[in-house]
């Protein structure tokens, strides 16, 4: 069947058309077209996503992207009347429309939902609402072009979802079954990256900027005696001996180089010793704020050090809690997805910590952030699971705080 999927939960407007077939365990997909428009530049001056502006941009982008995706997917563009701006009138062979209905910014979500409803009515197509987080969970199985199929997954599976709006650990005993076992009590990991970047005078979104500086600092190689923010790194034999138990929380004290710069840039690893799987990044952000207040305007070198120490602190916490949960629930598969999952240091540390104890999956770089391929996939899997039932089009509403269950 052919699926048209729409994503507008935050600052990306995205539409794709895919062919999908097979049962959940053996589903395969072919991307016919995948188009998107990022609003990053528009929101950059606000230092974050401004919901009413996002709504305005989605409304403007959706019809343009629809024409583009139809043209790319079907060579018969002319026959469809696309050239005359009549793309809405005739169903070009779409069997299902999938749309994100939460979580996210409600004004932004509504634009996609309203657009999808209109199309579904005109094209007489069933409409499948998709939970954005379920999309992120299936995103590591996808490609942004060509063909792909769902690999064999061993359960239980543990997903660490890390984005600008979410930081969650989710346990799945089977396909499309979820239990949130931990989440952030305040800021999301990506949000903390964005806020700290702002404090350091770096542009939005801050994740890639901080990551770049941190990588530069790591590569500079002149500070060999610094114990970088790694979990359970062995001290000499090169063997990784990671387990949640052997993490040395006290090594934070060794992270800076007080002698050379005259002060320590050590930051806390928030909630690392708490008994649950929750996270908290707001205190870490405040610690950076105090540090900057104490030292005054940081120069380029100090910015790099703070960036590295901050990234280490976030990654240590994420990896530590994930491994603790993996051990407790005996997870056989670990999925890391969402905008922050493209962070190189997180990928490296997670790979080393998981080792051969479970299958570790990250999305292709292009699919770490918000995209409509993952929405089409999740929509199809839901469609199959629910025996092709989709519900009343008019009943569909945006749910900003939608949770996985
Ligand atoms: O999933 P996403 O594209 O949108 C949301 O649903 O939030 O995630 C965006 C977040 C932003 O906070 C951004 O700073 C962060 O992902 N991010 C990163 C990196 N690339 C993007 N964080 C850390 N390191 C990165 N390389
Ligand atoms: Zn997202």
Coordinates of C-alpha atoms and ligand atoms in Angstrom, one line a residue:
X1 CA 0.0 0.0 0.0
X2 CA 1.0 3.6 -0.5
X3 CA 1.3 5.9 2.6
X4 CA 1.6 9.6 2.7
X5 CA 3.0 10.8 6.0
X6 CA 3.0 14.2 7.6
X7 CA 5.1 15.6 10.4
X8 CA 4.6 19.1 11.9
X9 CA 5.1 18.6 15.7
X10 CA 7.9 21.1 16.1
X11 CA 10.0 23.2 13.6
X12 CA 10.2 20.7 10.7
X13 CA 7.5 20.5 8.1
X14 CA 8.0 17.1 6.4
X15 CA 6.0 14.9 4.0
X16 CA 6.9 11.6 2.5
X17 CA 5.3 8.9 0.3
X18 CA 6.3 5.3 0.8
X19 CA 5.2 1.9 -0.4
X20 CA 4.8 -0.5 2.5
X21 CA 4.0 -4.2 2.7
X22 CA 4.2 -7.2 5.1
X23 CA 3.4 -7.9 8.7
X24 CA 5.0 -6.0 11.6
X25 CA 8.0 -8.4 11.9
X26 CA 8.6 -8.5 8.2
X27 CA 7.4 -5.1 7.0
X28 CA 9.3 -3.6 4.1
X29 CA 9.2 -0.1 2.7
X30 CA 10.2 1.8 -0.4
X31 CA 10.6 5.5 -0.2
X32 CA 9.0 7.1 -3.3
X33 CA 9.7 10.7 -2.1
X34 CA 10.7 12.5 1.0
X35 CA 10.7 16.3 1.3
X36 CA 11.0 18.6 4.3
X37 CA 11.6 22.2 5.2
X38 CA 13.5 23.1 8.4
X39 CA 12.6 26.4 10.2
X40 CA 15.8 26.5 12.2
X41 CA 16.9 29.8 10.7
X42 CA 13.6 31.4 11.4
X43 CA 13.7 30.4 15.1
X44 CA 17.4 30.9 15.6
X45 CA 16.9 34.6 16.7
X46 CA 14.5 33.5 19.5
X47 CA 17.1 30.9 20.8
X48 CA 14.4 28.2 20.5
X49 CA 11.2 27.3 18.7
X50 CA 8.5 29.9 18.8
X51 CA 5.1 28.0 18.5
X52 CA 3.0 30.6 16.7
X53 CA 5.8 31.2 14.2
X54 CA 6.1 27.5 13.7
X55 CA 2.4 27.3 13.0
X56 CA 2.6 30.0 10.4
X57 CA 5.5 28.4 8.6
X58 CA 3.9 24.9 8.6
X59 CA 0.7 26.4 7.0
X60 CA 2.8 28.0 4.4
X61 CA 5.0 25.0 3.7
X62 CA 2.5 22.1 3.7
X63 CA 0.8 22.8 0.3
X64 CA 4.2 23.5 -1.3
X65 CA 5.7 20.3 0.1
X66 CA 2.7 18.3 -0.9
X67 CA 3.1 19.4 -4.5
X68 CA 6.8 18.6 -4.4
X69 CA 6.4 15.2 -2.9
X70 CA 3.7 14.2 -5.4
X71 CA 5.8 15.4 -8.3
X72 CA 8.8 13.4 -7.0
X73 CA 6.9 10.3 -6.2
X74 CA 4.7 10.1 -9.3
X75 CA 6.1 10.9 -12.7
X76 CA 2.6 11.5 -13.8
X77 CA 2.6 14.9 -12.1
X78 CA 1.1 16.6 -15.0
X79 CA -1.8 14.2 -15.3
X80 CA -2.6 14.8 -11.7
X81 CA -3.1 18.5 -12.4
X82 CA -0.3 19.4 -10.1
X83 CA 1.0 22.0 -12.6
X84 CA -2.3 23.8 -12.3
X85 CA -2.2 23.8 -8.5
X86 CA -4.9 21.2 -8.3
X87 CA -3.0 18.7 -6.3
X88 CA -5.7 18.5 -3.7
X89 CA -8.4 17.3 -6.0
X90 CA -7.6 13.9 -7.2
X91 CA -6.2 11.0 -5.2
X92 CA -2.9 10.1 -6.9
X93 CA -3.0 6.5 -5.5
X94 CA -2.5 7.0 -1.8
X95 CA -4.1 4.3 0.4
X96 CA -3.3 5.7 3.9
X97 CA -2.4 9.0 5.4
X98 CA -0.3 9.0 8.6
X99 CA 0.0 12.2 10.6
X100 CA 1.7 13.1 13.9
X101 CA -0.9 14.0 16.5
X102 CA 1.4 14.4 19.6
X103 CA 3.4 15.0 21.6
X104 CA 4.7 18.4 20.4
X105 CA 3.6 22.1 20.1
X106 CA -0.2 22.0 19.8
X107 CA -0.4 24.9 17.3
X108 CA 2.2 23.2 15.1
X109 CA 0.5 19.7 15.5
X110 CA -2.9 21.1 14.5
X111 CA -1.5 22.4 11.1
X112 CA -0.5 18.9 10.1
X113 CA -3.7 17.4 11.4
X114 CA -6.0 19.9 9.7
X115 CA -4.1 19.4 6.4
X116 CA -4.2 15.6 6.7
X117 CA -7.9 15.6 7.5
X118 CA -8.7 17.7 4.5
X119 CA -6.7 15.4 2.2
X120 CA -8.2 12.3 3.8
X121 CA -11.7 13.6 3.1
X122 CA -11.0 14.7 -0.5
X123 CA -9.1 11.5 -1.3
X124 CA -11.4 9.2 0.6
X125 CA -8.3 7.8 2.4
X126 CA -8.1 6.4 6.0
X127 CA -6.2 8.6 8.4
X128 CA -3.8 7.1 10.9
X129 CA -2.8 9.2 13.9
X130 CA 0.9 8.6 14.9
X131 CA 2.6 9.2 18.2
X132 CA 5.8 11.2 17.4
X133 CA 7.8 9.2 20.0
X134 CA 6.8 5.9 18.4
X135 CA 8.1 7.3 15.2
X136 CA 11.5 8.0 16.8
X137 CA 11.6 4.5 18.2
X138 CA 11.2 2.9 14.8
X139 CA 13.5 5.4 13.1
X140 CA 16.7 3.3 13.4
X141 CA 15.1 0.7 11.0
X142 CA 14.6 3.3 8.3
X143 CA 16.5 4.9 5.4
X144 CA 15.8 8.3 4.0
X145 CA 15.7 6.9 0.5
X146 CA 15.4 3.6 -1.3
X147 CA 14.2 0.3 0.2
X148 CA 14.5 -1.0 3.7
X149 CA 12.8 -3.6 5.9
X150 CA 12.3 -4.2 9.6
X151 CA 15.2 -6.3 11.0
X152 CA 14.7 -9.1 13.5
X153 CA 14.4 -7.5 16.9
X154 CA 14.9 -9.4 20.1
X155 CA 12.8 -8.3 23.1
X156 CA 12.8 -6.8 25.6
X157 CA 14.0 -3.7 23.8
X158 CA 15.0 -0.5 25.7
X159 CA 14.8 2.8 23.9
X160 CA 16.5 6.0 25.0
X161 CA 14.7 8.9 23.3
X162 CA 16.7 12.1 23.5
X163 CA 15.5 15.2 21.7
X164 CA 14.8 18.9 22.3
X165 CA 11.5 18.1 24.0
X166 CA 12.1 14.7 25.5
X167 CA 14.5 12.5 27.5
X168 CA 12.8 9.1 28.1
X169 CA 13.8 5.5 28.7
X170 CA 11.1 3.2 27.4
X171 CA 10.8 -0.6 27.8
X172 CA 9.1 -2.7 25.1
X173 CA 8.3 -6.3 25.7
X174 CA 7.0 -6.6 22.2
X175 CA 6.3 -4.6 19.0
X176 CA 4.4 -1.4 19.7
X177 CA 4.2 -2.0 23.4
X178 CA 5.7 0.7 25.7
X179 CA 6.3 1.4 29.3
X180 CA 8.1 4.6 30.3
X181 CA 10.5 3.6 33.0
X182 CA 12.3 6.9 33.3
X183 CA 12.1 10.4 32.1
X184 CA 13.5 13.9 32.7
X185 CA 12.0 15.7 35.6
X186 CA 12.8 19.1 34.1
X187 CA 14.8 20.0 30.9
X188 CA 15.2 17.5 28.1
X189 CA 18.8 16.7 27.1
X190 CA 18.6 18.6 23.8
X191 CA 17.0 21.6 25.6
X192 CA 20.0 21.6 28.0
X193 CA 22.4 21.6 25.1
X194 CA 20.5 24.5 23.5
X195 CA 20.4 26.5 26.7
X196 CA 24.1 26.0 27.6
X197 CA 25.0 26.9 24.0
X198 CA 23.1 30.2 24.4
X199 CA 25.1 30.9 27.6
X200 CA 28.3 30.4 25.7
X201 CA 27.1 32.7 22.9
X202 CA 26.6 29.9 20.4
X203 CA 23.8 29.8 17.9
X204 CA 20.6 27.7 18.0
X205 CA 20.3 24.7 17.9
X206 CA 23.1 24.3 20.4
X207 CA 23.6 20.6 20.3
X208 CA 25.7 20.5 17.2
X209 CA 27.7 23.6 18.2
X210 CA 28.6 22.3 21.7
X211 CA 29.4 18.9 20.2
X212 CA 31.8 20.6 17.6
X213 CA 33.7 22.5 20.3
X214 CA 33.8 19.4 22.6
X215 CA 35.3 17.3 19.8
X216 CA 37.9 20.0 19.1
X217 CA 38.8 20.0 22.7
X218 CA 39.1 16.2 22.8
X219 CA 41.2 16.1 19.7
X220 CA 43.5 18.8 20.9
X221 CA 45.3 16.0 22.7
X222 CA 47.4 18.3 24.9
X223 CA 45.6 17.3 28.1
X224 CA 46.3 13.6 28.3
X225 CA 46.0 13.5 32.0
X226 CA 42.4 14.6 31.9
X227 CA 40.1 11.7 32.5
X228 CA 37.4 12.4 29.9
X229 CA 33.8 11.8 30.6
X230 CA 33.8 8.1 29.9
X231 CA 32.1 5.4 31.9
X232 CA 34.1 2.6 33.3
X233 CA 37.2 3.3 31.2
X234 CA 39.9 0.9 32.2
X235 CA 43.1 2.4 33.3
X236 CA 45.7 0.5 31.3
X237 CA 44.9 -2.7 29.6
X238 CA 42.6 -1.2 27.0
X239 CA 39.8 -3.4 28.1
X240 CA 36.4 -1.9 28.6
X241 CA 35.0 -3.0 31.9
X242 CA 31.8 -1.3 32.0
X243 CA 28.9 -2.1 34.2
X244 CA 26.6 0.2 36.1
X245 CA 28.3 -0.9 39.3
X246 CA 31.9 0.1 38.4
X247 CA 31.1 3.7 37.4
X248 CA 33.3 6.0 39.4
X249 CA 31.1 9.0 40.1
X250 CA 34.0 10.7 42.0
X251 CA 36.1 11.0 38.9
X252 CA 34.3 14.3 38.1
X253 CA 37.0 15.9 40.2
X254 CA 39.6 14.9 37.7
X255 CA 37.9 16.4 34.7
X256 CA 39.4 19.8 34.7
X257 CA 42.9 21.2 34.6
X258 CA 42.9 23.6 37.5
X259 CA 46.6 24.2 37.4
X260 CA 46.7 25.5 33.9
X261 CA 43.6 27.7 33.8
X262 CA 43.4 28.4 37.5
X263 CA 40.0 26.9 38.2
X264 CA 38.0 23.8 37.7
X265 CA 35.3 23.4 35.1
X266 CA 34.0 20.2 36.7
X267 CA 30.3 19.7 36.4
X268 CA 27.9 17.4 38.3
X269 CA 26.4 14.2 36.8
X270 CA 22.8 14.8 37.8
X271 CA 20.9 12.0 39.5
X272 CA 23.5 9.5 38.6
X273 CA 23.1 7.8 41.9
X274 CA 19.4 8.0 42.2
X275 CA 17.6 4.7 42.5
X276 CA 15.3 5.3 39.6
X277 CA 15.8 5.9 35.8
X278 CA 14.7 9.5 35.8
X279 CA 16.9 12.3 34.6
X280 CA 17.3 16.0 35.5
X281 CA 19.3 18.5 33.4
X282 CA 18.2 21.8 34.9
X283 CA 20.8 21.7 37.7
X284 CA 23.6 21.0 35.3
X285 CA 22.5 24.0 33.2
X286 CA 22.5 26.1 36.3
X287 CA 26.0 24.8 37.3
X288 CA 27.2 26.0 33.9
X289 CA 25.6 29.4 34.5
X290 CA 27.4 29.8 37.9
X291 CA 30.6 28.7 36.4
X292 CA 30.4 31.3 33.7
X293 CA 29.4 33.9 36.3
X294 CA 32.4 33.0 38.4
X295 CA 35.0 33.1 35.6
X296 CA 33.5 36.0 33.6
X297 CA 33.3 36.0 29.8
X298 CA 34.8 32.8 28.7
X299 CA 37.4 32.9 25.9
X300 CA 37.5 30.4 23.1
X301 CA 39.6 27.9 25.0
X302 CA 37.5 28.0 28.1
X303 CA 34.4 27.7 25.9
X304 CA 35.8 24.5 24.4
X305 CA 36.5 23.1 27.9
X306 CA 33.1 23.9 29.2
X307 CA 31.5 22.4 26.1
X308 CA 33.4 19.2 26.5
X309 CA 32.8 18.9 30.2
X310 CA 29.1 19.7 29.7
X311 CA 28.8 17.1 26.9
X312 CA 30.6 14.6 29.1
X313 CA 28.3 15.2 32.0
X314 CA 25.1 14.7 29.8
X315 CA 26.5 11.7 28.0
X316 CA 27.8 10.0 31.2
X317 CA 24.3 10.4 32.7
X318 CA 22.5 9.1 29.7
X319 CA 24.8 6.1 29.2
X320 CA 24.9 5.2 32.9
X321 CA 21.1 5.2 33.3
X322 CA 20.6 3.3 30.0
X323 CA 23.0 0.6 31.0
X324 CA 21.5 0.4 34.5
X325 CA 18.1 -0.1 32.9
X326 CA 19.4 -2.6 30.4
X327 CA 20.9 -4.7 33.2
X328 CA 17.8 -4.5 35.3
X329 CA 15.4 -5.5 32.5
X330 CA 17.8 -7.8 30.7
X331 CA 17.2 -5.9 27.5
X332 CA 18.4 -7.6 24.3
X333 CA 18.1 -4.6 22.1
X334 CA 19.0 -1.0 22.9
X335 CA 17.6 1.8 20.7
X336 CA 18.9 5.4 20.9
X337 CA 16.9 7.9 18.8
X338 CA 15.8 11.6 18.6
X339 CA 17.8 14.7 17.7
X340 CA 20.5 14.2 20.3
X341 CA 21.2 10.6 19.2
X342 CA 23.4 12.0 16.4
X343 CA 25.9 13.2 19.0
X344 CA 29.2 11.5 18.3
X345 CA 30.3 11.3 21.8
X346 CA 27.0 9.7 22.9
X347 CA 27.3 7.2 20.1
X348 CA 30.9 6.3 20.9
X349 CA 30.3 5.9 24.7
X350 CA 27.1 4.0 24.2
X351 CA 28.7 1.6 21.8
X352 CA 31.6 1.0 24.2
X353 CA 29.3 0.6 27.2
X354 CA 26.8 -1.7 25.5
X355 CA 29.5 -3.8 23.8
X356 CA 28.3 -7.2 22.8
X357 CA 25.7 -7.4 25.7
X358 CA 22.8 -6.3 23.4
X359 CA 22.1 -5.1 19.9
X360 CA 22.6 -1.4 19.7
X361 CA 20.7 0.7 17.1
X362 CA 20.9 4.3 16.1
X363 CA 19.1 6.0 13.3
X364 CA 20.8 7.0 10.1
X365 CA 22.1 10.6 10.7
X366 CA 19.5 12.1 8.4
X367 CA 16.7 10.5 10.4
X368 CA 17.9 11.3 14.0
X369 CA 15.9 14.6 14.0
X370 CA 12.2 14.9 13.2
X371 CA 11.2 13.4 9.9
X372 CA 8.1 12.0 8.1
X373 CA 9.6 8.6 7.1
X374 CA 9.4 7.5 10.8
X375 CA 5.8 8.7 10.9
X376 CA 4.9 6.7 7.8
X377 CA 6.5 3.6 9.2
X378 CA 4.9 3.9 12.6
X379 CA 1.6 4.7 10.9
X380 CA 1.8 1.5 8.8
X381 CA 2.8 -0.7 11.7
X382 CA -0.1 0.7 13.7
X383 CA -2.4 0.1 10.8
X384 CA -1.4 -3.5 10.6
X385 CA -1.6 -4.0 14.3
X386 CA -5.1 -2.5 14.6
X387 CA -6.3 -4.8 11.8
X388 CA -6.6 -1.8 9.5
X389 CA -8.9 0.2 11.8
X390 CA -8.2 3.9 11.8
X391 CA -11.2 5.7 13.5
X392 CA -13.2 8.7 12.6
X393 CA -11.3 11.4 10.8
X394 CA -13.3 14.2 12.5
X395 CA -12.4 12.9 16.0
X396 CA -8.7 13.3 15.6
X397 CA -7.3 16.1 17.8
X398 CA -3.7 17.3 18.6
X399 CA -2.4 16.1 21.9
X400 CA 0.6 18.2 23.0
X401 CA 1.4 16.0 26.0
X402 CA 0.6 12.6 24.4
X403 CA 2.5 9.7 26.2
X404 CA 3.6 6.3 24.9
X405 CA 1.7 3.4 26.3
Ligands
LIG1 O1 14.4 15.3 17.6 P1 14.7 16.8 17.3 O2 15.2 17.1 15.9 O3 13.5 17.7 17.6 C1 12.7 17.6 18.8 O4 11.7 16.8 18.7 O5 13.1 18.2 19.8 O6 15.9 17.2 18.4 C2 16.4 18.5 18.4 C3 17.4 18.6 19.5 C4 17.9 20.0 19.7 O7 17.8 20.3 21.1 C5 19.4 20.0 19.3 O8 20.2 20.9 19.9 C6 19.7 18.5 19.6 O9 18.5 17.8 19.2 N1 20.9 18.1 18.8 C7 22.0 17.7 19.4 C8 22.9 17.4 18.3 N2 22.2 17.6 17.1 C9 21.0 18.0 17.5 N3 22.4 17.5 20.7 C10 23.6 17.1 20.9 N4 24.5 16.8 20.0 C11 24.2 16.9 18.7 N5 25.1 16.6 17.7
LIG2 ZN1 11.3 14.6 17.7

